[in-house]
mmCIF file with all atom_site columns, C-alpha atoms in Angstrom:
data_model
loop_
_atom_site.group_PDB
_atom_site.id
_atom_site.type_symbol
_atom_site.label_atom_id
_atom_site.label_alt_id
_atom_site.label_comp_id
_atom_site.label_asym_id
_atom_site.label_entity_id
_atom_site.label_seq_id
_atom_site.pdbx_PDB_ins_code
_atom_site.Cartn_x
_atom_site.Cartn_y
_atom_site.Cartn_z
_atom_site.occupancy
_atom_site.B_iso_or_equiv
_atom_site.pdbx_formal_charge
_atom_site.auth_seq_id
_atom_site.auth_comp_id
_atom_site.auth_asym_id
_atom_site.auth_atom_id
_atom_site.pdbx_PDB_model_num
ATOM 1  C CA . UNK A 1 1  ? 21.629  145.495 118.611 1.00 47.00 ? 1  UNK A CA 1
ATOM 2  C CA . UNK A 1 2  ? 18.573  144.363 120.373 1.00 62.00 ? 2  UNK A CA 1
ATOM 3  C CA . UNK A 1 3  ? 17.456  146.520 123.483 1.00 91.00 ? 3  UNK A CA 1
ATOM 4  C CA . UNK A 1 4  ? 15.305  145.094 126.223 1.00 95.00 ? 4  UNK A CA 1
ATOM 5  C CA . UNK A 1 5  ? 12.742  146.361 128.051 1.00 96.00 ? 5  UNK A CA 1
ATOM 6  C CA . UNK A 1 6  ? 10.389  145.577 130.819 1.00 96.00 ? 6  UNK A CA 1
ATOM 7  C CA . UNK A 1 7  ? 6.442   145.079 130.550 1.00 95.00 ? 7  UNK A CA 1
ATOM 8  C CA . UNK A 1 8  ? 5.829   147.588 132.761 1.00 95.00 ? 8  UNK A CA 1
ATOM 9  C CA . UNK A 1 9  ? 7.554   149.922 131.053 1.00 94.00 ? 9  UNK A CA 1
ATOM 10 C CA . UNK A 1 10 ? 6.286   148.975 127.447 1.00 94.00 ? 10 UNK A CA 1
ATOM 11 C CA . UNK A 1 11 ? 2.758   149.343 129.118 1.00 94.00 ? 11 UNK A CA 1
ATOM 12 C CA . UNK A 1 12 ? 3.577   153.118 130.165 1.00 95.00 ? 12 UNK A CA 1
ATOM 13 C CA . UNK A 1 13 ? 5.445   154.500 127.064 1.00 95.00 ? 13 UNK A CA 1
ATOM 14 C CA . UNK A 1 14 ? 3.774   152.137 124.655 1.00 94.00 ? 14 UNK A CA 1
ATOM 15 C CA . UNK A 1 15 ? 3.690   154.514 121.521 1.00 94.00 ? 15 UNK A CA 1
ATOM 16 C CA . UNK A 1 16 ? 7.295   155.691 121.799 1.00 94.00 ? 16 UNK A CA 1
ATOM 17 C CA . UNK A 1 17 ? 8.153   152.114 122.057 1.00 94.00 ? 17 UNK A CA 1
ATOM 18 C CA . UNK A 1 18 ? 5.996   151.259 118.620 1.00 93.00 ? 18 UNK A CA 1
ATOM 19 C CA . UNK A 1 19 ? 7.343   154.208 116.818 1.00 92.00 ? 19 UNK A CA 1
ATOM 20 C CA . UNK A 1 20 ? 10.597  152.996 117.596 1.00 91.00 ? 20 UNK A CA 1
ATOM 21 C CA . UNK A 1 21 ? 10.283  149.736 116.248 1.00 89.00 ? 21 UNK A CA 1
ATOM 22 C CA . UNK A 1 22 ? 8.099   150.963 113.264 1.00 86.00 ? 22 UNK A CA 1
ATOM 23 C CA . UNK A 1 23 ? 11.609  153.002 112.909 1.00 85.00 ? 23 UNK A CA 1
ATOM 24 C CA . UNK A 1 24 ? 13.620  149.399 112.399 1.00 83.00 ? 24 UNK A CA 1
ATOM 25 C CA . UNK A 1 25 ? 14.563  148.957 115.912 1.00 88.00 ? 25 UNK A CA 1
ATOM 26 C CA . UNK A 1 26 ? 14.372  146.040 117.017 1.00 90.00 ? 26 UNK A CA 1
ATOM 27 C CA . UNK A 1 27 ? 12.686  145.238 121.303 1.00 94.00 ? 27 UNK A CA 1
ATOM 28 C CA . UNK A 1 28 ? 12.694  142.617 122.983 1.00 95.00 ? 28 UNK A CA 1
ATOM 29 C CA . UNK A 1 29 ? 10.206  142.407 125.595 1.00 96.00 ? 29 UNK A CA 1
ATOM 30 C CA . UNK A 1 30 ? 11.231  140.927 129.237 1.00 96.00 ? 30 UNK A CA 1
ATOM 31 C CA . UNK A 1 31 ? 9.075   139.729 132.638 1.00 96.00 ? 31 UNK A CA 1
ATOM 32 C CA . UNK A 1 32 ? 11.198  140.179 135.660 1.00 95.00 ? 32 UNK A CA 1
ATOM 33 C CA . UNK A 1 33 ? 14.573  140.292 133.417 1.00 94.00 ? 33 UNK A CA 1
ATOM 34 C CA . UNK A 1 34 ? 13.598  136.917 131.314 1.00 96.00 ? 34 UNK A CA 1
ATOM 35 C CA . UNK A 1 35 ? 12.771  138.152 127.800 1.00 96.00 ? 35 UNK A CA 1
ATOM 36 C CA . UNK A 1 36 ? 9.292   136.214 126.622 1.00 96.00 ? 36 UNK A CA 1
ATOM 37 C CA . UNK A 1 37 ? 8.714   138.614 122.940 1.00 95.00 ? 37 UNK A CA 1
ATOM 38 C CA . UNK A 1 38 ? 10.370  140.824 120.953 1.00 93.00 ? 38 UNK A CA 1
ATOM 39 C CA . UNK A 1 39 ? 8.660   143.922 119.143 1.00 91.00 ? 39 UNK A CA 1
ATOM 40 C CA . UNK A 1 40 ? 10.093  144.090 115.203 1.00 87.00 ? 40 UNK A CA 1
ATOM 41 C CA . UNK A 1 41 ? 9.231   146.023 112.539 1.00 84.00 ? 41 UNK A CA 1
ATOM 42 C CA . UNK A 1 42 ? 6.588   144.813 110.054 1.00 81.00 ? 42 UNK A CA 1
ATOM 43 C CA . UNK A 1 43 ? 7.864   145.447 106.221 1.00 69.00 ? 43 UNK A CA 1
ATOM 44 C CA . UNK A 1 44 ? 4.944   146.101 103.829 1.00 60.00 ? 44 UNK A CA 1
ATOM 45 C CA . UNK A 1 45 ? 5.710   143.231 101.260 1.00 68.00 ? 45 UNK A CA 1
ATOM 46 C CA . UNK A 1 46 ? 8.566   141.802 99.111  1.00 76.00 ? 46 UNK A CA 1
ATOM 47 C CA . UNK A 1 47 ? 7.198   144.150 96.854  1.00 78.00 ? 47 UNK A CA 1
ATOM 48 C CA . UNK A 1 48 ? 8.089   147.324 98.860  1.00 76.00 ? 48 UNK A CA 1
ATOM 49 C CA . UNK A 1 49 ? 11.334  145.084 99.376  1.00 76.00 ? 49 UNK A CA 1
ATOM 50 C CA . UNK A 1 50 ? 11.564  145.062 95.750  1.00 81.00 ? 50 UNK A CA 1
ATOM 51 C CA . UNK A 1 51 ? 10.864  149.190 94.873  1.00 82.00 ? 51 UNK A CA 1
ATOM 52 C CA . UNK A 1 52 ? 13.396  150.007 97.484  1.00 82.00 ? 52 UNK A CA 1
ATOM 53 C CA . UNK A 1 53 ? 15.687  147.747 96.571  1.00 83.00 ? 53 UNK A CA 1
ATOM 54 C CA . UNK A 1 54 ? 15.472  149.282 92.507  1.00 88.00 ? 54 UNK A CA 1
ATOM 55 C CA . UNK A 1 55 ? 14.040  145.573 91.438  1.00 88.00 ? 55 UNK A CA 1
ATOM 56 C CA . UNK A 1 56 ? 10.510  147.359 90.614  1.00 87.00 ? 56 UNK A CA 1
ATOM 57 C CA . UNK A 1 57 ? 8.703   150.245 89.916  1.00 88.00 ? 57 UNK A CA 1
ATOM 58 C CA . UNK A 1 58 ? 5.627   151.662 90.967  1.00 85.00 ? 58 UNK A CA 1
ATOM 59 C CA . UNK A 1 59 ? 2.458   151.447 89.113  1.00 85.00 ? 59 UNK A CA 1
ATOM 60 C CA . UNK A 1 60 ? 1.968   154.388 87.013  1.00 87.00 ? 60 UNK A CA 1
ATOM 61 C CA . UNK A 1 61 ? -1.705  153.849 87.362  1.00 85.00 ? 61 UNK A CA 1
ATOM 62 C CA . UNK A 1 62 ? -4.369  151.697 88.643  1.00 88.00 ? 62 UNK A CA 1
ATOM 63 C CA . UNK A 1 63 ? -4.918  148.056 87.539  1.00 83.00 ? 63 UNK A CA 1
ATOM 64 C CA . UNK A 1 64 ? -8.802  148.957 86.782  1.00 86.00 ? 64 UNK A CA 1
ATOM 65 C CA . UNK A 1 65 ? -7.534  151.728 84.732  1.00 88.00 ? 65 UNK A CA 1
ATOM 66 C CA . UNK A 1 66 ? -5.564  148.775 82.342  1.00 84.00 ? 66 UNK A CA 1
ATOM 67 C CA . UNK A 1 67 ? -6.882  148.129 79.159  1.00 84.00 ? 67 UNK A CA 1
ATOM 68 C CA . UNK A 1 68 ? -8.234  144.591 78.762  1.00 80.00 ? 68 UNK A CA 1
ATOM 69 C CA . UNK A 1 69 ? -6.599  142.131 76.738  1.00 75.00 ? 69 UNK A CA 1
ATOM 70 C CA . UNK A 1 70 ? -7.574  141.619 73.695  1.00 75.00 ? 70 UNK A CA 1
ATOM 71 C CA . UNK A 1 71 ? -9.407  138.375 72.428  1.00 73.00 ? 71 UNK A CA 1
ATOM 72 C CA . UNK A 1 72 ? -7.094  135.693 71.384  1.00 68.00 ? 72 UNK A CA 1
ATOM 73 C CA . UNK A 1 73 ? -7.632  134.905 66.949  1.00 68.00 ? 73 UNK A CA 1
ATOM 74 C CA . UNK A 1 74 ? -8.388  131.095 67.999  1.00 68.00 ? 74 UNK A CA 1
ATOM 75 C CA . UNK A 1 75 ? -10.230 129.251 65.012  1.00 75.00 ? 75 UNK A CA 1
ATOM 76 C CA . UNK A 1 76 ? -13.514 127.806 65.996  1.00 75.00 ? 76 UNK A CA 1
ATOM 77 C CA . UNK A 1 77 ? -12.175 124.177 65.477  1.00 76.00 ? 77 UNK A CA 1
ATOM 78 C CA . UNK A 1 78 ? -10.186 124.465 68.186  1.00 80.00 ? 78 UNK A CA 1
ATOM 79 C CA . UNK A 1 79 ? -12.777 126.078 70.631  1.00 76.00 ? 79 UNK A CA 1
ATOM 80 C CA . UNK A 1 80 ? -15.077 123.270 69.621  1.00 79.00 ? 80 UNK A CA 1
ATOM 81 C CA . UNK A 1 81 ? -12.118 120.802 71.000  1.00 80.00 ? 81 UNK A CA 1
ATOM 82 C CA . UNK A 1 82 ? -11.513 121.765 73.623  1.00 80.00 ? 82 UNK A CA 1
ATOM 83 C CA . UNK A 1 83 ? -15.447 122.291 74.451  1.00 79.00 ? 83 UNK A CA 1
ATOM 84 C CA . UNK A 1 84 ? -15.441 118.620 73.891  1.00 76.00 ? 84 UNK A CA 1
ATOM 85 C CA . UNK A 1 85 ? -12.578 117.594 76.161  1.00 75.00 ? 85 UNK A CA 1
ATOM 86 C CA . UNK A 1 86 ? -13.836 120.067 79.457  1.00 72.00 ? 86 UNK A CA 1
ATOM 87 C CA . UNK A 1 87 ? -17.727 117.774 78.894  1.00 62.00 ? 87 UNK A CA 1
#
C-alpha cells in the first residue's frame, strides 16, 4: 500500500519520512492532492539482492588481499603468433 503525503508536510517531517521509506515503505508525494513523485526505497545492488536472497556469499576477504593468478605455460610459438597478428 502506497501512502500519500503532501509537500508541505514532507518539507516539515522530512527525516521521518526518509527513514520510512529507507524502511521499504513506499510515498508518494502530492501538490494540492495530485500526486507528482513518489519516495521508494533504494536497494544496494542485485548483489545485496543476491546475499539476502541465499544466491551469494560474502567475501571472506578483500579482492587486493587475492592471490594473483598465476602465469599461463603458453609456448613461445604461440606468443610470437599472436604478436604477429595484434601488428
Amino acid at each position: 500500500m502506497t501512502n500519500v503525503i503532501e509537500i508541505a508536510e514532507l518539507e516539515t517531517h522530512a527525516s521521518g519520512y526518509v527513514a520510512r521509506a529507507a524502511a521499504g515503505e513506499v510515498l508518494t508525494v502530492a501538490d494540492g492532492g495530485r500526486p507528482v513523485a513518489r519516495l521508494v526505497p533504494v536497494h544496494d545492488s542485485s548483489l545485496r539482492a543476491a546475499l539476502d536472497a541465499g544466491l551469494a556469499r560474502a567475501a571472506r576477504r578483500p579482492v587486493a588481499d587475492l592471490p594473483l593468478p598465476r602465469e599461463a605455460d603458453v609456448p613461445s610459438a604461440l606468443w610470437a603468433a599472436l604478436d604477429d597478428e595484434r601488428f
